[in-house]
mmCIF file of C-alpha atoms in Angstrom:
data_model
loop_
_atom_site.group_PDB
_atom_site.id
_atom_site.type_symbol
_atom_site.label_atom_id
_atom_site.label_comp_id
_atom_site.label_asym_id
_atom_site.label_seq_id
_atom_site.Cartn_x
_atom_site.Cartn_y
_atom_site.Cartn_z
ATOM 1 C CA UNK A 168 10.736 -3.130 5.733
ATOM 2 C CA UNK A 169 14.505 -3.572 4.851
ATOM 3 C CA UNK A 170 16.430 -4.845 7.711
ATOM 4 C CA UNK A 171 19.689 -3.317 6.369
ATOM 5 C CA UNK A 172 18.515 0.362 6.084
ATOM 6 C CA UNK A 173 17.290 2.581 9.015
ATOM 7 C CA UNK A 174 13.608 2.652 9.635
ATOM 8 C CA UNK A 175 13.156 6.286 8.637
ATOM 9 C CA UNK A 176 14.274 5.653 5.046
ATOM 10 C CA UNK A 177 11.149 3.375 4.627
ATOM 11 C CA UNK A 178 13.290 1.127 2.362
ATOM 12 C CA UNK A 179 11.218 -1.771 0.989
ATOM 13 C CA UNK A 180 14.337 -3.850 0.412
ATOM 14 C CA UNK A 181 17.819 -3.558 -1.058
ATOM 15 C CA UNK A 182 19.088 -5.230 -4.191
ATOM 16 C CA UNK A 183 21.242 -8.151 -3.654
ATOM 17 C CA UNK A 184 24.045 -8.582 -6.425
ATOM 18 C CA UNK A 185 24.213 -11.875 -7.983
ATOM 19 C CA UNK A 186 27.728 -13.378 -7.087
ATOM 20 C CA UNK A 187 29.213 -16.465 -5.634
ATOM 21 C CA UNK A 188 29.268 -15.271 -2.117
ATOM 22 C CA UNK A 189 27.418 -17.309 0.468
ATOM 23 C CA UNK A 190 24.288 -15.763 1.807
ATOM 24 C CA UNK A 191 24.561 -16.454 5.564
ATOM 25 C CA UNK A 192 21.708 -14.089 6.788
ATOM 26 C CA UNK A 193 19.231 -16.645 8.054
ATOM 27 C CA UNK A 194 16.894 -14.063 9.708
ATOM 28 C CA UNK A 195 16.193 -12.078 6.375
ATOM 29 C CA UNK A 196 13.415 -12.675 3.865
ATOM 30 C CA UNK A 197 14.176 -12.675 0.180
ATOM 31 C CA UNK A 198 11.950 -11.488 -2.640
ATOM 32 C CA UNK A 199 12.850 -12.710 -6.164
ATOM 33 C CA UNK A 200 11.419 -10.863 -9.218
ATOM 34 C CA UNK A 201 11.807 -13.313 -12.028
ATOM 35 C CA UNK A 202 11.875 -12.353 -15.757
ATOM 36 C CA UNK A 203 9.261 -14.463 -17.398
ATOM 37 C CA UNK A 204 11.618 -15.916 -20.029
ATOM 38 C CA UNK A 205 14.251 -16.785 -17.306
ATOM 39 C CA UNK A 206 11.679 -18.376 -15.119
ATOM 40 C CA UNK A 207 10.486 -20.542 -17.957
ATOM 41 C CA UNK A 208 14.009 -21.641 -19.149
ATOM 42 C CA UNK A 209 15.913 -21.745 -15.878
ATOM 43 C CA UNK A 210 13.658 -22.502 -13.077
ATOM 44 C CA UNK A 211 13.270 -26.163 -12.201
ATOM 45 C CA UNK A 212 10.095 -26.785 -10.298
ATOM 46 C CA UNK A 213 11.177 -30.456 -9.482
ATOM 47 C CA UNK A 214 13.903 -29.045 -7.362
ATOM 48 C CA UNK A 215 11.431 -27.561 -4.818
ATOM 49 C CA UNK A 216 10.973 -31.035 -3.206
ATOM 50 C CA UNK A 217 14.727 -31.791 -3.028
ATOM 51 C CA UNK A 218 16.123 -31.519 0.431
ATOM 52 C CA UNK A 219 19.013 -32.770 2.574
ATOM 53 C CA UNK A 220 18.328 -34.342 5.975
ATOM 54 C CA UNK A 221 20.499 -33.077 8.864
ATOM 55 C CA UNK A 222 22.075 -36.010 10.623
ATOM 56 C CA UNK A 223 20.192 -35.163 13.674
ATOM 57 C CA UNK A 224 16.970 -36.175 11.984
ATOM 58 C CA UNK A 225 18.002 -39.784 11.691
ATOM 59 C CA UNK A 226 19.270 -39.868 15.301
ATOM 60 C CA UNK A 227 15.876 -38.553 16.429
ATOM 61 C CA UNK A 228 13.992 -41.251 14.470
ATOM 62 C CA UNK A 229 16.257 -43.965 15.871
ATOM 63 C CA UNK A 230 15.775 -42.712 19.440
ATOM 64 C CA UNK A 231 11.900 -42.624 18.978
ATOM 65 C CA UNK A 232 11.793 -46.334 17.548
ATOM 66 C CA UNK A 233 14.500 -47.819 19.825
ATOM 67 C CA UNK A 234 13.201 -49.188 23.165
ATOM 68 C CA UNK A 235 14.655 -47.900 26.424
ATOM 69 C CA UNK A 236 15.165 -49.567 29.873
ATOM 70 C CA UNK A 237 13.620 -48.931 33.083
ATOM 71 C CA UNK A 238 17.012 -47.643 34.304
ATOM 72 C CA UNK A 239 16.690 -44.788 31.778
ATOM 73 C CA UNK A 240 13.388 -43.888 33.064
ATOM 74 C CA UNK A 241 14.695 -43.840 36.752
ATOM 75 C CA UNK A 242 17.661 -41.901 35.749
ATOM 76 C CA UNK A 243 15.328 -39.317 34.131
ATOM 77 C CA UNK A 244 13.128 -39.337 37.211
ATOM 78 C CA UNK A 245 16.038 -38.641 39.619
ATOM 79 C CA UNK A 246 17.897 -36.232 37.456
ATOM 80 C CA UNK A 247 18.669 -32.771 38.737
ATOM 81 C CA UNK A 248 16.198 -30.310 37.492
ATOM 82 C CA UNK A 249 16.824 -26.487 37.178
ATOM 83 C CA UNK A 250 13.908 -24.382 38.361
ATOM 84 C CA UNK A 251 13.540 -21.303 36.047
ATOM 85 C CA UNK A 252 12.169 -17.921 36.531
ATOM 86 C CA UNK A 253 8.565 -19.200 36.374
ATOM 87 C CA UNK A 254 9.318 -21.930 38.988
ATOM 88 C CA UNK A 255 11.240 -20.117 41.721
ATOM 89 C CA UNK A 256 11.524 -21.947 45.002
ATOM 90 C CA UNK A 257 10.289 -20.063 48.149
ATOM 91 C CA UNK A 258 13.202 -20.000 50.656
ATOM 92 C CA UNK A 259 11.928 -19.878 54.190
ATOM 93 C CA UNK A 260 15.267 -18.498 55.479
ATOM 94 C CA UNK A 261 15.288 -15.389 53.241
ATOM 95 C CA UNK A 262 11.647 -15.055 52.682
ATOM 96 C CA UNK A 263 12.096 -14.761 48.919
ATOM 97 C CA UNK A 264 11.559 -16.891 45.784
ATOM 98 C CA UNK A 265 14.970 -17.970 44.522
ATOM 99 C CA UNK A 266 16.398 -19.902 41.662
ATOM 100 C CA UNK A 267 17.040 -23.498 42.697
ATOM 101 C CA UNK A 268 18.023 -26.985 41.686
ATOM 102 C CA UNK A 269 15.404 -29.797 42.377
ATOM 103 C CA UNK A 270 16.450 -33.443 42.623
ATOM 104 C CA UNK A 271 14.479 -36.503 43.661
ATOM 105 C CA UNK A 272 16.214 -39.123 45.750
ATOM 106 C CA UNK A 273 15.311 -42.308 47.375
ATOM 107 C CA UNK A 274 16.314 -42.526 50.912
ATOM 108 C CA UNK A 275 14.587 -45.782 51.992
ATOM 109 C CA UNK A 276 13.431 -48.596 49.569
ATOM 110 C CA UNK A 277 9.983 -50.087 50.239
ATOM 111 C CA UNK A 278 9.449 -53.842 50.626
ATOM 112 C CA UNK A 279 7.009 -53.702 47.628
ATOM 113 C CA UNK A 280 8.008 -51.326 44.786
ATOM 114 C CA UNK A 281 5.379 -50.373 42.117
ATOM 115 C CA UNK A 282 6.828 -48.582 39.139
ATOM 116 C CA UNK A 283 4.097 -46.673 37.210
ATOM 117 C CA UNK A 284 5.302 -45.887 33.647
ATOM 118 C CA UNK A 285 3.887 -42.469 32.489
ATOM 119 C CA UNK A 286 2.530 -43.107 29.049
ATOM 120 C CA UNK A 287 0.130 -40.175 28.871
ATOM 121 C CA UNK A 288 0.988 -36.597 28.102
ATOM 122 C CA UNK A 289 -1.361 -33.680 27.654
ATOM 123 C CA UNK A 290 -0.543 -32.095 24.292
ATOM 124 C CA UNK A 291 -2.711 -29.386 22.750
ATOM 125 C CA UNK A 292 -5.535 -30.111 25.095
ATOM 126 C CA UNK A 293 -5.471 -33.875 24.250
ATOM 127 C CA UNK A 294 -4.130 -36.836 26.156
ATOM 128 C CA UNK A 295 -1.544 -38.567 23.810
ATOM 129 C CA UNK A 296 -0.230 -41.994 24.725
ATOM 130 C CA UNK A 297 3.404 -42.938 24.238
ATOM 131 C CA UNK A 298 3.998 -46.308 22.633
ATOM 132 C CA UNK A 299 7.642 -46.314 23.569
ATOM 133 C CA UNK A 300 8.931 -49.907 24.554
ATOM 134 C CA UNK A 301 10.410 -49.985 28.064
ATOM 135 C CA UNK A 302 12.603 -52.969 28.788
ATOM 136 C CA UNK A 303 12.928 -54.248 32.359
ATOM 137 C CA UNK A 304 14.237 -57.305 34.247
ATOM 138 C CA UNK A 305 11.944 -59.875 35.842
ATOM 139 C CA UNK A 306 14.630 -60.965 38.333
ATOM 140 C CA UNK A 307 17.348 -59.186 40.347
ATOM 141 C CA UNK A 308 16.405 -55.597 39.724
ATOM 142 C CA UNK A 309 18.840 -53.462 41.745
ATOM 143 C CA UNK A 310 17.815 -49.832 42.335
ATOM 144 C CA UNK A 311 21.076 -49.022 44.386
ATOM 145 C CA UNK A 312 22.180 -46.307 41.934
ATOM 146 C CA UNK A 313 19.113 -44.222 42.454
ATOM 147 C CA UNK A 314 19.329 -44.084 46.182
ATOM 148 C CA UNK A 315 20.567 -41.004 48.106
ATOM 149 C CA UNK A 316 24.290 -40.863 49.031
ATOM 150 C CA UNK A 317 23.976 -42.314 52.591
ATOM 151 C CA UNK A 318 22.065 -45.600 51.908
ATOM 152 C CA UNK A 319 23.904 -46.045 48.644
ATOM 153 C CA UNK A 320 27.105 -45.929 50.428
ATOM 154 C CA UNK A 321 25.850 -48.639 52.703
ATOM 155 C CA UNK A 322 24.626 -50.831 49.816
ATOM 156 C CA UNK A 323 27.869 -50.515 48.111
ATOM 157 C CA UNK A 324 29.854 -51.325 51.227
ATOM 158 C CA UNK A 325 27.878 -54.463 51.585
ATOM 159 C CA UNK A 326 28.681 -55.399 47.933
ATOM 160 C CA UNK A 327 32.307 -54.908 48.499
ATOM 161 C CA UNK A 328 32.224 -57.087 51.727
ATOM 162 C CA UNK A 329 30.259 -59.704 49.961
ATOM 163 C CA UNK A 330 32.707 -59.608 47.020
ATOM 164 C CA UNK A 331 35.814 -60.010 49.137
ATOM 165 C CA UNK A 332 34.216 -62.729 51.154
ATOM 166 C CA UNK A 333 33.302 -64.576 47.863
ATOM 167 C CA UNK A 334 36.914 -64.317 46.822
ATOM 168 C CA UNK A 335 38.033 -65.713 50.215
ATOM 169 C CA UNK A 336 35.664 -68.580 49.982
ATOM 170 C CA UNK A 337 36.742 -69.433 46.338
ATOM 171 C CA UNK A 338 40.360 -69.513 47.520
ATOM 172 C CA UNK A 339 39.307 -71.885 50.380
ATOM 173 C CA UNK A 340 37.160 -73.968 48.131
ATOM 174 C CA UNK A 341 33.905 -73.144 49.893
ATOM 175 C CA UNK A 342 30.461 -72.305 48.389
ATOM 176 C CA UNK A 343 30.294 -68.666 47.351
ATOM 177 C CA UNK A 344 27.673 -66.035 48.549
ATOM 178 C CA UNK A 345 26.235 -65.954 45.067
ATOM 179 C CA UNK A 346 25.581 -69.656 45.026
ATOM 180 C CA UNK A 347 24.210 -69.698 48.355
ATOM 181 C CA UNK A 348 21.928 -66.779 47.613
ATOM 182 C CA UNK A 349 20.679 -68.405 44.433
ATOM 183 C CA UNK A 350 19.946 -71.659 46.397
ATOM 184 C CA UNK A 351 17.943 -69.800 49.074
ATOM 185 C CA UNK A 352 15.877 -68.062 46.309
ATOM 186 C CA UNK A 353 15.080 -71.359 44.758
ATOM 187 C CA UNK A 354 14.148 -73.149 48.082
ATOM 188 C CA UNK A 355 12.911 -70.248 50.146
ATOM 189 C CA UNK A 356 9.514 -71.614 50.722
ATOM 190 C CA UNK A 357 10.726 -75.184 51.462
ATOM 191 C CA UNK A 358 13.335 -73.764 53.934
ATOM 192 C CA UNK A 359 10.700 -71.877 55.899
ATOM 193 C CA UNK A 360 7.774 -74.341 55.830
ATOM 194 C CA UNK A 361 8.766 -77.851 54.967
ATOM 195 C CA UNK A 362 8.690 -80.160 57.936
ATOM 196 C CA UNK A 363 8.787 -77.274 60.287
ATOM 197 C CA UNK A 364 12.421 -76.645 59.701
ATOM 198 C CA UNK A 365 14.144 -73.471 60.595
ATOM 199 C CA UNK A 366 16.824 -71.299 58.800
ATOM 200 C CA UNK A 367 19.037 -71.974 61.945
ATOM 201 C CA UNK A 368 20.077 -75.383 60.359
ATOM 202 C CA UNK A 369 21.161 -73.642 57.120
ATOM 203 C CA UNK A 370 24.792 -72.879 57.174
ATOM 204 C CA UNK A 371 24.451 -70.277 54.409
ATOM 205 C CA UNK A 372 21.456 -68.624 55.901
ATOM 206 C CA UNK A 373 22.032 -65.035 57.296
ATOM 207 C CA UNK A 374 20.683 -64.021 60.561
ATOM 208 C CA UNK A 375 21.244 -60.803 62.319
ATOM 209 C CA UNK A 376 23.387 -60.755 65.391
ATOM 210 C CA UNK A 377 22.581 -58.289 68.254
ATOM 211 C CA UNK A 378 25.736 -56.298 67.469
ATOM 212 C CA UNK A 379 24.845 -55.958 63.785
ATOM 213 C CA UNK A 380 21.244 -54.515 64.407
ATOM 214 C CA UNK A 381 21.742 -50.817 63.801
ATOM 215 C CA UNK A 382 18.825 -48.266 64.244
ATOM 216 C CA UNK A 383 18.120 -45.970 61.266
ATOM 217 C CA UNK A 384 19.313 -42.507 61.721
ATOM 218 C CA UNK A 385 19.847 -39.441 59.665
ATOM 219 C CA UNK A 386 23.342 -38.469 58.997
ATOM 220 C CA UNK A 387 26.447 -39.509 56.954
ATOM 221 C CA UNK A 388 27.484 -42.583 59.055
ATOM 222 C CA UNK A 389 27.234 -45.740 56.949
ATOM 223 C CA UNK A 390 28.841 -48.011 59.490
ATOM 224 C CA UNK A 391 27.914 -49.051 62.929
ATOM 225 C CA UNK A 392 30.484 -47.463 65.248
ATOM 226 C CA UNK A 393 29.859 -50.019 68.147
ATOM 227 C CA UNK A 394 30.439 -53.027 65.731
ATOM 228 C CA UNK A 395 34.183 -52.448 64.916
ATOM 229 C CA UNK A 396 33.554 -50.627 61.692
ATOM 230 C CA UNK A 397 32.731 -53.913 59.755
ATOM 231 C CA UNK A 398 28.884 -53.839 59.850
ATOM 232 C CA UNK A 399 27.031 -51.620 57.376
ATOM 233 C CA UNK A 400 23.860 -49.913 58.483
ATOM 234 C CA UNK A 401 20.438 -51.179 57.193
ATOM 235 C CA UNK A 402 18.384 -48.027 56.168
ATOM 236 C CA UNK A 403 15.475 -50.152 54.877
ATOM 237 C CA UNK A 404 14.555 -52.590 57.531
ATOM 238 C CA UNK A 405 12.461 -55.034 55.402
ATOM 239 C CA UNK A 406 10.959 -57.999 56.955
ATOM 240 C CA UNK A 407 12.619 -60.788 54.720
ATOM 241 C CA UNK A 408 12.440 -64.441 54.554
ATOM 242 C CA UNK A 409 15.086 -66.226 56.426
ATOM 243 C CA UNK A 410 18.376 -66.314 54.671
ATOM 244 C CA UNK A 411 18.054 -63.130 52.957
ATOM 245 C CA UNK A 412 20.416 -60.251 53.766
ATOM 246 C CA UNK A 413 18.724 -56.840 54.434
ATOM 247 C CA UNK A 414 21.312 -54.985 52.219
ATOM 248 C CA UNK A 415 20.905 -57.466 49.186
ATOM 249 C CA UNK A 416 18.773 -54.964 47.447
ATOM 250 C CA UNK A 417 17.473 -56.956 44.505
ATOM 251 C CA UNK A 418 13.769 -57.064 43.677
ATOM 252 C CA UNK A 419 11.900 -59.856 41.828
ATOM 253 C CA UNK A 420 8.927 -59.102 39.607
ATOM 254 C CA UNK A 421 5.759 -60.778 40.727
ATOM 255 C CA UNK A 422 2.971 -58.940 38.674
ATOM 256 C CA UNK A 423 2.620 -56.381 35.877
ATOM 257 C CA UNK A 424 -0.335 -54.690 34.262
ATOM 258 C CA UNK A 425 -0.415 -53.926 30.537
ATOM 259 C CA UNK A 426 -2.691 -51.191 28.883
ATOM 260 C CA UNK A 427 -3.773 -50.964 25.409
ATOM 261 C CA UNK A 428 -5.933 -48.280 23.678
ATOM 262 C CA UNK A 429 -6.710 -44.756 24.633
ATOM 263 C CA UNK A 430 -6.982 -43.082 27.974
ATOM 264 C CA UNK A 431 -10.845 -43.251 28.294
ATOM 265 C CA UNK A 432 -11.504 -46.500 26.471
ATOM 266 C CA UNK A 433 -8.475 -48.809 26.922
ATOM 267 C CA UNK A 434 -8.239 -52.314 28.012
ATOM 268 C CA UNK A 435 -5.992 -53.686 30.956
ATOM 269 C CA UNK A 436 -4.467 -57.230 30.909
ATOM 270 C CA UNK A 437 -2.441 -58.275 33.979
ATOM 271 C CA UNK A 438 0.093 -60.913 34.575
ATOM 272 C CA UNK A 439 1.027 -62.325 37.959
ATOM 273 C CA UNK A 440 3.370 -64.917 39.431
ATOM 274 C CA UNK A 441 1.750 -67.289 41.836
ATOM 275 C CA UNK A 442 3.455 -68.983 44.853
ATOM 276 C CA UNK A 443 4.072 -71.943 42.716
ATOM 277 C CA UNK A 444 6.490 -69.813 40.487
ATOM 278 C CA UNK A 445 4.123 -69.989 37.548
ATOM 279 C CA UNK A 446 3.006 -67.029 35.510
ATOM 280 C CA UNK A 447 -0.774 -66.490 34.816
ATOM 281 C CA UNK A 448 -2.519 -64.181 32.426
ATOM 282 C CA UNK A 449 -5.671 -62.423 33.750
ATOM 283 C CA UNK A 450 -7.701 -61.116 30.845
ATOM 284 C CA UNK A 451 -11.386 -60.184 31.998
ATOM 285 C CA UNK A 452 -12.778 -63.537 32.963
ATOM 286 C CA UNK A 453 -10.069 -65.526 31.315
ATOM 287 C CA UNK A 454 -7.125 -66.951 33.364
ATOM 288 C CA UNK A 455 -4.488 -69.162 31.771
ATOM 289 C CA UNK A 456 -0.885 -70.188 32.434
ATOM 290 C CA UNK A 457 1.627 -68.421 30.350
ATOM 291 C CA UNK A 458 5.441 -68.525 30.056
ATOM 292 C CA UNK A 459 7.662 -65.507 30.743
ATOM 293 C CA UNK A 460 8.511 -65.323 27.077
ATOM 294 C CA UNK A 461 4.823 -65.020 26.257
ATOM 295 C CA UNK A 462 4.233 -62.062 28.384
ATOM 296 C CA UNK A 463 3.290 -58.806 26.514
ATOM 297 C CA UNK A 464 5.988 -56.658 28.153
ATOM 298 C CA UNK A 465 6.042 -54.066 25.326
ATOM 299 C CA UNK A 466 2.682 -52.580 26.665
ATOM 300 C CA UNK A 467 3.608 -52.712 30.238
ATOM 301 C CA UNK A 468 2.016 -49.878 32.313
ATOM 302 C CA UNK A 469 2.599 -50.883 35.994
ATOM 303 C CA UNK A 470 5.478 -53.057 37.363
ATOM 304 C CA UNK A 471 5.084 -54.666 40.686
ATOM 305 C CA UNK A 472 8.347 -55.966 42.278
ATOM 306 C CA UNK A 473 9.001 -57.363 45.786
ATOM 307 C CA UNK A 474 12.187 -57.599 47.981
#
C-alpha cells in the first residue's frame, strides 16, 4: 500500500523520479525494478557490504571494554529514577497511583559495608553474566557523596574543620591531622593492646567529650546547638578503635570474593586480610599468602569493607 496516496485508491506505489534530490523518507519502503542489462552492467554486488559506522558505535564499544569504578556503580544505584505509567506510586494521602520519582539515599553508614556487584541479568529467559571490570580502592574508600543531605553536610563540615585545623597546625609547625591519622592506622593494634597502654596517653588520639556527644535525631540540624555550633553531629555512631574520629568516614578493604563461570556452575575464590595486615587467598582447600598486586580484582563479586 502506497504511503503517499489515500487508502481508497489502492495504490501499490508511486513512481519516484530519478534526480539528485536527497531521499529523506526513512519510514518508506522502496521497490526497484531493474532492467536486466542495467543490473548486469551498473549494479555492483560488492557495494552491498560497504557501510559507514556512526561515531556512537565506537563510543559504545569503548564504554563496553573500558573498566568502571565502584563510584560509578554507586552513582547509578543512588540516581533519581522516574517511575512511568506502569510503575505508578500509590499515594496514601490522595489514595491514588501517581507518577513519582524514586531515589535511594544512605542515611546512616554501617560499621561493616558489603558491596555486592550485580553481574547477572535475566535476558530472554537466560541469566547472562557481565564481565565488566570494576575498579575499587583497597584503602580510604569514602562514601560521603552518596549519603542523604543531613549526614552528608555533617561529614563535609567535619572535613572543613579538619582542613582548617591542619592549616593552623602547619603554620604553627605541629603534626597535621592527616599525619596523625596515618600513624594511628599503622599502629592501632599496638596502641590498644601493647603493654596495656591506653589512648589517653596519645596526644593525637581523639576522644569524645561530654559536650560533643550528640544524639541521632531526624531533621536538618547538622550541628550541636548546645556545643557552641562547632561540633558536628555523628549520625552513624560506630564503635571505633581509640584515636579514630566517628566522622572520618573512610573504609578499609578487609576481604573480597571473586566469581568465575556461570550462575549455576561457577567457582568462588576469596581473599582476606588477616590481623597481621597480610593478605591470604582461600581457594577450596588451598590457603596461601599473596600480595595486593596479585589479587584478581577484575572478577570481584563481593567487597567487604570496615570502618
